[in-house]
PDB file of C-alpha atoms in Angstrom:
ATOM      1  CA  MET N   1    -162.768 166.802-185.638  1.00 43.00           C
ATOM      2  CA  GLU N   2    -162.250 163.004-185.476  1.00 53.00           C
ATOM      3  CA  ASP N   3    -163.263 161.306-182.002  1.00 62.00           C
ATOM      4  CA  LYS N   4    -160.086 159.808-179.981  1.00 85.00           C
ATOM      5  CA  LYS N   5    -160.093 156.236-180.260  1.00 92.00           C
ATOM      6  CA  GLU N   6    -160.023 154.432-176.622  1.00 94.00           C
ATOM      7  CA  PHE N   7    -159.356 150.506-175.649  1.00 94.00           C
ATOM      8  CA  TYR N   8    -162.506 148.605-175.199  1.00 96.00           C
ATOM      9  CA  THR N   9    -163.278 145.399-174.174  1.00 96.00           C
ATOM     10  CA  LEU N  10    -166.643 143.874-175.674  1.00 96.00           C
ATOM     11  CA  MET N  11    -168.052 140.832-173.611  1.00 94.00           C
ATOM     12  CA  VAL N  12    -170.528 138.757-175.900  1.00 95.00           C
ATOM     13  CA  TYR N  13    -172.302 135.725-174.722  1.00 93.00           C
ATOM     14  CA  SER N  14    -173.967 133.394-177.103  1.00 93.00           C
ATOM     15  CA  GLU N  15    -175.138 129.614-177.512  1.00 88.00           C
ATOM     16  CA  ASN N  16    -172.716 127.469-178.804  1.00 84.00           C
ATOM     17  CA  VAL N  17    -173.486 127.413-182.276  1.00 86.00           C
ATOM     18  CA  ALA N  18    -171.138 126.695-185.519  1.00 87.00           C
ATOM     19  CA  GLY N  19    -170.857 129.982-187.243  1.00 90.00           C
ATOM     20  CA  ILE N  20    -171.588 132.685-184.504  1.00 91.00           C
ATOM     21  CA  LEU N  21    -167.747 133.673-184.282  1.00 92.00           C
ATOM     22  CA  ASN N  22    -167.555 134.511-187.824  1.00 94.00           C
ATOM     23  CA  GLN N  23    -170.853 136.482-187.496  1.00 94.00           C
ATOM     24  CA  ILE N  24    -169.383 138.366-184.678  1.00 94.00           C
ATOM     25  CA  THR N  25    -166.091 139.197-186.370  1.00 94.00           C
ATOM     26  CA  ALA N  26    -168.025 140.128-189.643  1.00 95.00           C
ATOM     27  CA  VAL N  27    -169.607 143.534-187.664  1.00 96.00           C
ATOM     28  CA  PHE N  28    -166.101 144.560-186.793  1.00 96.00           C
ATOM     29  CA  THR N  29    -165.077 143.933-190.461  1.00 95.00           C
ATOM     30  CA  ARG N  30    -167.909 145.723-191.862  1.00 95.00           C
ATOM     31  CA  ARG N  31    -167.156 148.761-189.536  1.00 94.00           C
ATOM     32  CA  GLN N  32    -163.157 148.302-190.341  1.00 95.00           C
ATOM     33  CA  VAL N  33    -162.427 148.088-186.702  1.00 96.00           C
ATOM     34  CA  ASN N  34    -159.613 145.636-186.171  1.00 96.00           C
ATOM     35  CA  ILE N  35    -159.552 143.075-183.218  1.00 96.00           C
ATOM     36  CA  GLU N  36    -156.786 143.334-181.043  1.00 94.00           C
ATOM     37  CA  SER N  37    -157.427 140.044-179.025  1.00 93.00           C
ATOM     38  CA  LEU N  38    -160.056 137.579-179.010  1.00 94.00           C
ATOM     39  CA  ASN N  39    -160.774 134.609-176.341  1.00 94.00           C
ATOM     40  CA  VAL N  40    -163.521 132.426-176.545  1.00 93.00           C
ATOM     41  CA  SER N  41    -164.577 129.974-173.803  1.00 91.00           C
ATOM     42  CA  ALA N  42    -167.153 128.232-171.814  1.00 89.00           C
ATOM     43  CA  SER N  43    -168.811 130.881-169.551  1.00 85.00           C
ATOM     44  CA  SER N  44    -170.179 130.335-165.876  1.00 81.00           C
ATOM     45  CA  ILE N  45    -173.720 129.550-167.429  1.00 83.00           C
ATOM     46  CA  PRO N  46    -174.119 125.711-168.753  1.00 84.00           C
ATOM     47  CA  GLY N  47    -174.498 126.006-172.745  1.00 85.00           C
ATOM     48  CA  VAL N  48    -173.543 129.513-172.892  1.00 89.00           C
ATOM     49  CA  HIS N  49    -170.078 130.631-174.567  1.00 92.00           C
ATOM     50  CA  LYS N  50    -168.344 133.967-173.640  1.00 93.00           C
ATOM     51  CA  TYR N  51    -166.372 135.870-176.417  1.00 95.00           C
ATOM     52  CA  THR N  52    -164.050 138.588-174.925  1.00 95.00           C
ATOM     53  CA  ILE N  53    -162.986 140.955-177.688  1.00 96.00           C
ATOM     54  CA  THR N  54    -160.627 143.846-177.497  1.00 96.00           C
ATOM     55  CA  ALA N  55    -160.411 146.915-179.920  1.00 96.00           C
ATOM     56  CA  TRP N  56    -159.365 150.505-180.407  1.00 96.00           C
ATOM     57  CA  SER N  57    -162.521 152.363-181.450  1.00 96.00           C
ATOM     58  CA  ASP N  58    -164.436 155.685-180.287  1.00 95.00           C
ATOM     59  CA  GLU N  59    -167.583 155.131-178.034  1.00 94.00           C
ATOM     60  CA  ASP N  60    -170.254 155.868-180.858  1.00 95.00           C
ATOM     61  CA  GLN N  61    -168.554 153.491-183.063  1.00 96.00           C
ATOM     62  CA  ILE N  62    -168.380 150.405-180.235  1.00 97.00           C
ATOM     63  CA  GLU N  63    -171.584 151.207-179.300  1.00 97.00           C
ATOM     64  CA  LYS N  64    -173.155 150.668-182.825  1.00 97.00           C
ATOM     65  CA  ILE N  65    -170.751 147.450-183.291  1.00 97.00           C
ATOM     66  CA  THR N  66    -172.231 145.889-179.759  1.00 97.00           C
ATOM     67  CA  LYS N  67    -175.821 146.753-180.831  1.00 96.00           C
ATOM     68  CA  GLN N  68    -175.157 145.055-184.138  1.00 96.00           C
ATOM     69  CA  ILE N  69    -173.782 141.804-182.478  1.00 96.00           C
ATOM     70  CA  GLU N  70    -176.509 141.851-180.003  1.00 94.00           C
ATOM     71  CA  LYS N  71    -178.997 141.613-182.950  1.00 93.00           C
ATOM     72  CA  LYS N  72    -177.593 138.410-184.014  1.00 92.00           C
ATOM     73  CA  ILE N  73    -179.996 135.542-183.561  1.00 87.00           C
ATOM     74  CA  ASP N  74    -177.800 133.295-181.297  1.00 91.00           C
ATOM     75  CA  VAL N  75    -176.342 136.171-179.208  1.00 93.00           C
ATOM     76  CA  ILE N  76    -177.950 136.293-175.946  1.00 92.00           C
ATOM     77  CA  LYS N  77    -176.096 139.490-174.657  1.00 92.00           C
ATOM     78  CA  ALA N  78    -173.487 141.993-175.622  1.00 95.00           C
ATOM     79  CA  ASN N  79    -171.750 144.578-173.445  1.00 93.00           C
ATOM     80  CA  TYR N  80    -168.595 146.857-173.908  1.00 95.00           C
ATOM     81  CA  PHE N  81    -166.386 148.101-171.050  1.00 95.00           C
ATOM     82  CA  LYS N  82    -163.250 150.283-170.323  1.00 94.00           C
ATOM     83  CA  ASP N  83    -160.477 148.825-168.500  1.00 91.00           C
ATOM     84  CA  GLU N  84    -161.350 150.183-165.261  1.00 92.00           C
ATOM     85  CA  GLN N  85    -164.604 148.732-165.033  1.00 91.00           C
ATOM     86  CA  LEU N  86    -163.007 145.016-165.610  1.00 93.00           C
ATOM     87  CA  PHE N  87    -160.458 142.868-163.552  1.00 91.00           C
ATOM     88  CA  ILE N  88    -158.475 141.829-166.703  1.00 92.00           C
ATOM     89  CA  ARG N  89    -155.402 139.202-167.199  1.00 94.00           C
ATOM     90  CA  GLU N  90    -153.314 137.631-169.770  1.00 95.00           C
ATOM     91  CA  THR N  91    -150.440 135.088-169.623  1.00 97.00           C
ATOM     92  CA  GLY N  92    -147.353 135.419-171.663  1.00 97.00           C
ATOM     93  CA  LEU N  93    -145.098 132.391-172.445  1.00 98.00           C
ATOM     94  CA  TYR N  94    -141.190 133.122-173.244  1.00 98.00           C
ATOM     95  CA  LYS N  95    -139.092 130.529-174.692  1.00 98.00           C
ATOM     96  CA  LEU N  96    -135.517 131.520-173.703  1.00 98.00           C
ATOM     97  CA  SER N  97    -131.966 129.932-174.759  1.00 98.00           C
ATOM     98  CA  THR N  98    -130.751 127.842-171.825  1.00 98.00           C
ATOM     99  CA  GLU N  99    -127.262 128.712-172.441  1.00 98.00           C
ATOM    100  CA  LYS N 100    -127.796 132.565-172.295  1.00 98.00           C
ATOM    101  CA  VAL N 101    -130.081 131.842-168.872  1.00 97.00           C
ATOM    102  CA  LEU N 102    -127.066 130.007-167.643  1.00 97.00           C
ATOM    103  CA  GLU N 103    -124.265 132.593-168.689  1.00 97.00           C
ATOM    104  CA  ASN N 104    -126.280 135.516-167.160  1.00 98.00           C
ATOM    105  CA  PRO N 105    -127.614 135.316-163.773  1.00 97.00           C
ATOM    106  CA  GLU N 106    -129.413 138.788-164.387  1.00 98.00           C
ATOM    107  CA  ILE N 107    -131.878 136.994-166.672  1.00 98.00           C
ATOM    108  CA  SER N 108    -133.059 134.802-163.707  1.00 97.00           C
ATOM    109  CA  ARG N 109    -133.264 137.859-161.501  1.00 97.00           C
ATOM    110  CA  THR N 110    -135.415 139.675-163.946  1.00 97.00           C
ATOM    111  CA  ILE N 111    -137.590 136.584-164.139  1.00 98.00           C
ATOM    112  CA  ARG N 112    -138.179 136.686-160.511  1.00 97.00           C
ATOM    113  CA  ARG N 113    -138.493 140.300-160.267  1.00 97.00           C
ATOM    114  CA  TYR N 114    -141.512 140.113-162.463  1.00 97.00           C
ATOM    115  CA  ASP N 115    -143.209 137.405-160.733  1.00 97.00           C
ATOM    116  CA  ALA N 116    -142.598 135.267-163.604  1.00 98.00           C
ATOM    117  CA  THR N 117    -142.417 131.506-163.191  1.00 97.00           C
ATOM    118  CA  ILE N 118    -139.947 128.928-164.798  1.00 97.00           C
ATOM    119  CA  THR N 119    -142.075 125.831-165.974  1.00 97.00           C
ATOM    120  CA  GLU N 120    -139.496 124.160-167.818  1.00 97.00           C
ATOM    121  CA  VAL N 121    -135.926 123.570-168.109  1.00 97.00           C
ATOM    122  CA  ASN N 122    -133.975 121.522-170.694  1.00 97.00           C
ATOM    123  CA  PRO N 123    -130.710 121.513-172.299  1.00 97.00           C
ATOM    124  CA  THR N 124    -132.028 124.068-175.427  1.00 97.00           C
ATOM    125  CA  TYR N 125    -134.703 126.022-173.850  1.00 98.00           C
ATOM    126  CA  VAL N 126    -136.297 127.375-170.667  1.00 98.00           C
ATOM    127  CA  ILE N 127    -139.969 128.135-170.652  1.00 98.00           C
ATOM    128  CA  VAL N 128    -141.239 130.954-168.519  1.00 98.00           C
ATOM    129  CA  MET N 129    -144.529 131.955-167.808  1.00 98.00           C
ATOM    130  CA  LYS N 130    -146.166 135.484-166.526  1.00 98.00           C
ATOM    131  CA  SER N 131    -149.597 136.113-166.116  1.00 97.00           C
ATOM    132  CA  GLY N 132    -150.830 139.724-165.227  1.00 95.00           C
ATOM    133  CA  LYS N 133    -151.730 142.676-166.866  1.00 92.00           C
ATOM    134  CA  THR N 134    -150.962 143.154-170.468  1.00 90.00           C
ATOM    135  CA  ASN N 135    -148.478 146.173-170.201  1.00 92.00           C
ATOM    136  CA  ASP N 136    -146.517 144.009-167.401  1.00 95.00           C
ATOM    137  CA  ILE N 137    -146.309 141.012-169.819  1.00 96.00           C
ATOM    138  CA  ILE N 138    -144.963 143.141-172.847  1.00 96.00           C
ATOM    139  CA  GLU N 139    -142.474 144.859-170.388  1.00 97.00           C
ATOM    140  CA  LEU N 140    -140.825 141.637-169.253  1.00 98.00           C
ATOM    141  CA  PHE N 141    -140.652 140.463-172.997  1.00 98.00           C
ATOM    142  CA  ARG N 142    -138.631 143.811-173.915  1.00 98.00           C
ATOM    143  CA  VAL N 143    -136.363 143.327-170.800  1.00 98.00           C
ATOM    144  CA  LEU N 144    -135.968 139.696-171.828  1.00 98.00           C
ATOM    145  CA  ASP N 145    -135.406 140.548-175.553  1.00 98.00           C
ATOM    146  CA  ALA N 146    -132.626 143.088-174.474  1.00 98.00           C
ATOM    147  CA  PHE N 147    -130.431 140.181-173.078  1.00 98.00           C
ATOM    148  CA  GLY N 148    -130.655 138.634-176.480  1.00 98.00           C
ATOM    149  CA  CYS N 149    -132.237 135.608-175.057  1.00 98.00           C
ATOM    150  CA  VAL N 150    -135.708 135.245-176.436  1.00 98.00           C
ATOM    151  CA  LEU N 151    -136.470 132.422-178.902  1.00 98.00           C
ATOM    152  CA  GLN N 152    -139.977 132.767-178.872  1.00 98.00           C
ATOM    153  CA  TYR N 153    -142.551 134.776-177.271  1.00 98.00           C
ATOM    154  CA  THR N 154    -146.555 134.698-177.213  1.00 97.00           C
ATOM    155  CA  ARG N 155    -149.271 136.062-175.216  1.00 94.00           C
ATOM    156  CA  SER N 156    -153.025 134.874-174.855  1.00 93.00           C
ATOM    157  CA  GLY N 157    -156.143 137.023-175.478  1.00 88.00           C
ATOM    158  CA  ARG N 158    -157.400 138.930-172.578  1.00 91.00           C
ATOM    159  CA  ILE N 159    -159.604 137.368-170.112  1.00 91.00           C
ATOM    160  CA  ALA N 160    -161.877 139.448-167.982  1.00 90.00           C
ATOM    161  CA  VAL N 161    -164.797 139.480-165.269  1.00 87.00           C
ATOM    162  CA  THR N 162    -166.904 142.510-164.532  1.00 86.00           C
ATOM    163  CA  ARG N 163    -165.778 144.331-161.224  1.00 85.00           C
ATOM    164  CA  GLY N 164    -169.834 144.042-160.369  1.00 76.00           C
ATOM    165  CA  MET N 165    -171.235 141.192-158.518  1.00 66.00           C
ATOM    166  CA  GLN N 166    -172.667 139.472-161.336  1.00 63.00           C
ATOM    167  CA  GLU N 167    -171.994 139.557-164.700  1.00 64.00           C
ATOM    168  CA  LYS N 168    -174.381 141.575-166.827  1.00 62.00           C
ATOM    169  CA  VAL N 169    -175.532 138.394-169.007  1.00 65.00           C
ATOM    170  CA  SER N 170    -176.972 136.749-165.505  1.00 63.00           C
ATOM    171  CA  GLU N 171    -178.950 139.822-164.898  1.00 63.00           C
ATOM    172  CA  PHE N 172    -180.471 139.658-168.251  1.00 60.00           C
ATOM    173  CA  LEU N 173    -181.311 136.171-168.091  1.00 62.00           C
ATOM    174  CA  GLU N 174    -182.837 136.474-164.728  1.00 63.00           C
ATOM    175  CA  GLU N 175    -184.747 139.422-166.099  1.00 61.00           C
ATOM    176  CA  ARG N 176    -185.811 137.360-169.224  1.00 58.00           C
ATOM    177  CA  GLU N 177    -186.774 134.538-166.989  1.00 63.00           C
ATOM    178  CA  SER N 178    -189.303 136.630-164.909  1.00 65.00           C
ATOM    179  CA  ASN N 179    -191.095 138.100-167.810  1.00 67.00           C
ATOM    180  CA  GLU N 180    -191.937 134.447-169.259  1.00 64.00           C
TER     181      GLU N 180
END
């Protein structure tokens, strides 16, 4: 019987070295696991970058992927998490037809009801931004799309922090320093 796939978030910390992203994504490719979202940014630790990667997998497979990534020479630490272990956010951008927004006041009410923000208005389009959980961003898209006013839509990759006091990489680095 095949294990049920679950949604996981991997947090990978590495030195800022050219080619490391390719090495990390190659591990997923070899195991035929599709990356759902990928966000790379500087971390709170100088000189260390954080990769936030989401994928559907079973726990055995995601554990193997995490261990393979951690073996890469420039990777400092890699961990995987389920959603309840993280504080998660994304951002959605919606480009709407100004004409349709002005014709239908329910569109503006919907934007307010979803706690989204209108960030730009011009004669052609209105830009709306929503930050929050993935499902809320997708749901707002579906509602706006039903009005027939969406010209463009995109959402960012996931950003996340652990619910613990410290990131696992900080604990790892402190432990490594005390052993030197």
